[in-house]
Amino acid sequence: MRQLKVVILLSCTGSASGQELAGNLGVGLGTVTGIVDRLVGHGLVTRHEDPHDRRVRRVQLTDAGRALVEEINDAGLRNYRRIMERLDLDSLRSLADITAKIAAIAAELPFPRHNTTAAH
């Protein structure tokens, strides 16, 4: 599951350092190293030197990693469409109204920031 989280994070960010991944996952750097090693072994990510700081190694998706994310998104969309096709028009309208209300409330709420400096 953590490997999948790393793949999804990288699909959103483009690349990340080990520290950034550790902070987002809430795990230590040693754990991230093992996760990334396995993803490299599967050909889903690569490591490269950060152009701004040679001490930092950045992780990014390979073409195979991007294809996996696309496949996951496509499968989710297909299933979502299958569900939506079974709803009647009144149910779809209600769903749209509720979704709009949730989005409006979410837009008003401050979201807590993750503390990436805390020891795990």
Coordinates of N, CA and C in Angstrom, one line a residue:
M1 N 0.8 -1.2 0.0 CA 0.0 0.0 0.0 C 0.9 1.3 0.0
R2 N 2.0 1.2 0.7 CA 2.8 2.4 0.8 C 3.5 2.6 -0.6
Q3 N 3.8 1.5 -1.3 CA 4.3 1.7 -2.6 C 3.3 2.4 -3.5
L4 N 2.1 2.0 -3.4 CA 1.0 2.7 -4.2 C 0.9 4.1 -3.9
K5 N 1.0 4.5 -2.6 CA 0.9 5.8 -2.1 C 2.1 6.7 -2.7
V6 N 3.3 6.1 -2.8 CA 4.4 6.8 -3.4 C 4.2 7.0 -4.8
V7 N 3.7 6.0 -5.5 CA 3.4 6.2 -7.0 C 2.4 7.3 -7.2
I8 N 1.3 7.3 -6.4 CA 0.3 8.4 -6.5 C 0.8 9.7 -6.2
L9 N 1.6 9.8 -5.1 CA 2.2 11.1 -4.7 C 3.1 11.6 -5.9
L10 N 3.9 10.8 -6.4 CA 4.8 11.2 -7.5 C 4.0 11.6 -8.8
S11 N 2.9 11.0 -9.0 CA 2.0 11.3 -10.1 C 1.5 12.8 -10.0
C12 N 1.3 13.2 -8.7 CA 0.8 14.5 -8.4 C 1.9 15.6 -8.4
T13 N 3.1 15.2 -7.9 CA 4.2 16.2 -7.7 C 5.2 16.2 -8.8
G14 N 5.3 15.1 -9.6 CA 6.3 15.0 -10.6 C 7.6 14.4 -10.1
S15 N 8.1 14.8 -9.0 CA 9.3 14.2 -8.3 C 9.3 14.6 -6.8
A16 N 10.0 13.9 -6.0 CA 10.1 14.2 -4.6 C 11.4 13.7 -4.1
S17 N 11.9 14.3 -3.0 CA 13.1 13.8 -2.3 C 12.6 12.7 -1.3
G18 N 13.6 12.0 -0.8 CA 13.2 11.0 0.2 C 12.6 11.6 1.4
Q19 N 13.1 12.8 1.8 CA 12.6 13.5 3.0 C 11.1 13.9 2.8
E20 N 10.8 14.4 1.6 CA 9.5 14.8 1.2 C 8.5 13.6 1.3
L21 N 9.0 12.5 0.7 CA 8.2 11.3 0.7 C 8.0 10.8 2.2
A22 N 9.0 10.8 3.0 CA 8.9 10.4 4.4 C 7.9 11.2 5.1
G23 N 7.9 12.5 4.9 CA 7.0 13.4 5.5 C 5.6 13.2 5.1
N24 N 5.4 13.0 3.8 CA 4.0 12.7 3.3 C 3.5 11.4 3.8
L25 N 4.3 10.4 3.9 CA 3.9 9.1 4.3 C 3.8 8.9 5.9
G26 N 4.5 9.8 6.6 CA 4.6 9.7 8.0 C 5.5 8.5 8.5
V27 N 6.5 8.3 7.7 CA 7.5 7.2 8.1 C 8.9 7.8 8.1
G28 N 9.8 7.0 8.5 CA 11.2 7.4 8.5 C 11.9 7.3 7.2
L29 N 13.0 7.9 7.0 CA 13.8 7.9 5.8 C 14.2 6.4 5.4
G30 N 14.6 5.6 6.4 CA 14.9 4.2 6.1 C 13.8 3.5 5.5
T31 N 12.6 3.7 5.9 CA 11.4 3.0 5.4 C 11.2 3.4 3.9
V32 N 11.4 4.7 3.7 CA 11.2 5.3 2.3 C 12.2 4.6 1.4
T33 N 13.5 4.5 1.9 CA 14.5 3.9 1.0 C 14.1 2.5 0.6
G34 N 13.6 1.7 1.5 CA 13.1 0.3 1.1 C 12.0 0.4 0.1
I35 N 11.0 1.3 0.3 CA 9.9 1.4 -0.6 C 10.4 1.8 -2.0
V36 N 11.2 2.8 -2.0 CA 11.7 3.2 -3.3 C 12.6 2.2 -4.0
D37 N 13.4 1.4 -3.2 CA 14.2 0.3 -3.8 C 13.3 -0.7 -4.5
R38 N 12.2 -1.0 -3.8 CA 11.2 -2.0 -4.4 C 10.6 -1.4 -5.7
L39 N 10.2 -0.1 -5.7 CA 9.6 0.5 -6.9 C 10.6 0.6 -8.0
V40 N 11.9 0.9 -7.7 CA 12.9 0.9 -8.7 C 13.1 -0.5 -9.3
G41 N 13.1 -1.5 -8.4 CA 13.1 -2.9 -8.9 C 12.0 -3.3 -9.8
H42 N 10.8 -2.7 -9.6 CA 9.7 -3.0 -10.5 C 9.7 -2.1 -11.7
G43 N 10.7 -1.2 -11.8 CA 10.7 -0.3 -13.0 C 9.7 0.8 -13.0
L44 N 9.2 1.1 -11.8 CA 8.1 2.1 -11.7 C 8.7 3.5 -11.4
V45 N 9.8 3.6 -10.8 CA 10.4 4.9 -10.5 C 11.9 4.9 -10.7
T46 N 12.5 6.1 -10.8 CA 14.0 6.2 -10.9 C 14.4 7.2 -9.9
R47 N 15.7 7.1 -9.5 CA 16.3 8.1 -8.7 C 17.3 9.0 -9.5
H48 N 17.3 10.2 -9.2 CA 18.3 11.1 -9.9 C 18.7 12.2 -9.0
E49 N 19.9 12.8 -9.3 CA 20.4 13.9 -8.5 C 19.6 15.1 -8.7
D50 N 19.3 15.8 -7.6 CA 18.6 17.1 -7.6 C 19.5 18.1 -8.3
P51 N 19.0 18.8 -9.3 CA 19.9 19.8 -10.0 C 20.2 21.0 -9.1
H52 N 19.5 21.2 -8.1 CA 19.7 22.4 -7.2 C 20.6 22.0 -6.0
D53 N 20.6 20.8 -5.6 CA 21.4 20.3 -4.5 C 21.9 18.9 -4.7
R54 N 23.1 18.8 -5.1 CA 23.7 17.4 -5.4 C 23.6 16.4 -4.3
R55 N 23.4 16.9 -3.1 CA 23.3 15.9 -1.9 C 22.0 15.2 -1.9
V56 N 21.0 15.8 -2.6 CA 19.6 15.3 -2.5 C 19.4 14.4 -3.8
R57 N 18.8 13.2 -3.5 CA 18.3 12.4 -4.6 C 16.8 12.5 -4.7
R58 N 16.4 12.7 -6.0 CA 14.9 12.9 -6.2 C 14.4 11.6 -6.9
V59 N 13.2 11.3 -6.6 CA 12.5 10.1 -7.1 C 11.4 10.6 -8.1
Q60 N 11.3 9.9 -9.2 CA 10.2 10.3 -10.2 C 9.8 9.0 -10.9
L61 N 8.6 9.1 -11.4 CA 8.0 8.0 -12.1 C 8.7 7.7 -13.5
T62 N 8.7 6.5 -13.8 CA 9.2 6.1 -15.2 C 7.9 6.1 -16.1
D63 N 8.1 5.8 -17.3 CA 7.0 5.6 -18.2 C 6.1 4.5 -17.7
A64 N 6.7 3.4 -17.2 CA 5.8 2.3 -16.7 C 5.0 2.8 -15.5
G65 N 5.6 3.6 -14.6 CA 4.9 4.1 -13.5 C 3.8 5.0 -13.9
R66 N 4.0 5.9 -14.9 CA 2.9 6.8 -15.3 C 1.8 5.9 -16.0
A67 N 2.2 4.9 -16.7 CA 1.2 4.0 -17.3 C 0.3 3.3 -16.2
L68 N 1.0 2.9 -15.1 CA 0.2 2.3 -14.0 C -0.8 3.2 -13.4
V69 N -0.4 4.5 -13.2 CA -1.3 5.5 -12.7 C -2.5 5.7 -13.6
E70 N -2.2 5.8 -14.9 CA -3.2 6.0 -15.9 C -4.2 4.8 -15.9
E71 N -3.6 3.6 -15.8 CA -4.5 2.4 -15.7 C -5.4 2.4 -14.5
I72 N -4.8 2.8 -13.4 CA -5.6 2.8 -12.1 C -6.7 3.9 -12.3
N73 N -6.4 5.0 -12.8 CA -7.4 6.1 -13.0 C -8.5 5.6 -14.0
D74 N -8.1 5.0 -15.1 CA -9.1 4.5 -16.1 C -10.0 3.5 -15.5
A75 N -9.5 2.6 -14.7 CA -10.3 1.5 -14.0 C -11.3 2.2 -13.1
G76 N -10.8 3.2 -12.3 CA -11.7 3.9 -11.4 C -12.8 4.6 -12.2
L77 N -12.5 5.3 -13.3 CA -13.4 6.0 -14.1 C -14.5 5.0 -14.7
R78 N -14.0 3.9 -15.2 CA -14.9 2.9 -15.7 C -15.9 2.4 -14.7
N79 N -15.5 2.2 -13.5 CA -16.3 1.7 -12.4 C -17.3 2.8 -12.0
Y80 N -16.8 4.1 -11.9 CA -17.6 5.2 -11.6 C -18.8 5.3 -12.6
R81 N -18.4 5.2 -13.9 CA -19.5 5.3 -14.9 C -20.5 4.2 -14.8
R82 N -20.0 3.0 -14.5 CA -21.0 1.9 -14.3 C -22.0 2.2 -13.2
I83 N -21.5 2.8 -12.1 CA -22.4 3.2 -11.0 C -23.4 4.3 -11.4
M84 N -22.8 5.3 -12.1 CA -23.6 6.5 -12.5 C -24.7 6.0 -13.5
E85 N -24.4 5.1 -14.3 CA -25.4 4.6 -15.3 C -26.6 4.0 -14.7
R86 N -26.5 3.5 -13.4 CA -27.6 2.8 -12.8 C -28.5 3.8 -11.9
L87 N -28.0 5.1 -11.8 CA -28.8 6.0 -11.1 C -29.8 6.7 -12.0
D88 N -31.0 7.0 -11.4 CA -32.0 7.7 -12.2 C -31.7 9.2 -12.1
L89 N -32.4 10.0 -12.9 CA -32.1 11.4 -13.0 C -32.3 12.2 -11.7
D90 N -33.3 11.8 -11.0 CA -33.5 12.5 -9.7 C -32.4 12.2 -8.7
S91 N -31.9 11.0 -8.7 CA -30.8 10.6 -7.8 C -29.5 11.3 -8.3
L92 N -29.3 11.5 -9.6 CA -28.1 12.2 -10.1 C -28.2 13.7 -9.7
R93 N -29.4 14.2 -9.8 CA -29.6 15.7 -9.4 C -29.3 15.8 -7.9
S94 N -29.8 14.9 -7.1 CA -29.5 15.0 -5.6 C -28.0 14.8 -5.3
L95 N -27.4 13.9 -6.0 CA -25.9 13.7 -5.9 C -25.2 15.0 -6.3
A96 N -25.6 15.6 -7.3 CA -24.9 16.9 -7.8 C -25.1 18.0 -6.7
D97 N -26.3 18.1 -6.1 CA -26.6 19.1 -5.1 C -25.7 18.8 -3.9
I98 N -25.7 17.6 -3.4 CA -24.9 17.3 -2.2 C -23.4 17.5 -2.5
T99 N -22.9 17.1 -3.6 CA -21.5 17.3 -4.0 C -21.2 18.8 -4.0
A100 N -22.1 19.6 -4.5 CA -21.8 21.1 -4.5 C -21.8 21.6 -3.1
K101 N -22.7 21.1 -2.2 CA -22.7 21.6 -0.8 C -21.4 21.2 -0.1
I102 N -21.0 20.0 -0.3 CA -19.7 19.5 0.3 C -18.5 20.3 -0.2
A103 N -18.5 20.6 -1.5 CA -17.4 21.4 -2.1 C -17.4 22.8 -1.5
A104 N -18.6 23.4 -1.3 CA -18.6 24.7 -0.7 C -18.2 24.8 0.7
I105 N -18.6 23.8 1.5 CA -18.1 23.7 2.9 C -16.6 23.5 2.9
A106 N -16.1 22.6 2.1 CA -14.7 22.3 2.1 C -13.9 23.5 1.7
A107 N -14.4 24.3 0.8 CA -13.7 25.5 0.4 C -13.6 26.5 1.6
E108 N -14.5 26.5 2.5 CA -14.5 27.4 3.6 C -13.6 26.9 4.8
L109 N -13.3 25.6 4.8 CA -12.5 25.1 6.0 C -11.0 25.2 5.8
P110 N -10.3 25.6 6.8 CA -8.8 25.5 6.7 C -8.4 24.1 6.9
F111 N -7.5 23.6 6.1 CA -7.0 22.3 6.2 C -5.7 22.2 7.0
P112 N -5.6 21.3 8.0 CA -4.4 21.3 8.8 C -3.2 20.9 8.0
R113 N -2.1 21.4 8.3 CA -0.8 21.0 7.6 C -0.2 19.9 8.3
H114 N 0.5 19.0 7.6 CA 1.2 17.9 8.2 C 2.5 18.4 8.8
N115 N 2.8 17.9 9.9 CA 4.1 18.2 10.6 C 5.1 17.3 10.1
T116 N 5.9 17.7 9.2 CA 7.0 16.8 8.6 C 8.3 16.8 9.4
T117 N 8.3 17.6 10.4 CA 9.6 17.7 11.2 C 9.5 16.8 12.4
A118 N 8.4 16.3 12.8 CA 8.2 15.4 13.9 C 8.9 14.0 13.7
A119 N 9.5 13.5 14.7 CA 10.1 12.2 14.6 C 9.0 11.1 14.5
H120 N 9.3 10.1 13.8 CA 8.3 9.0 13.6 C 8.9 7.7 14.1

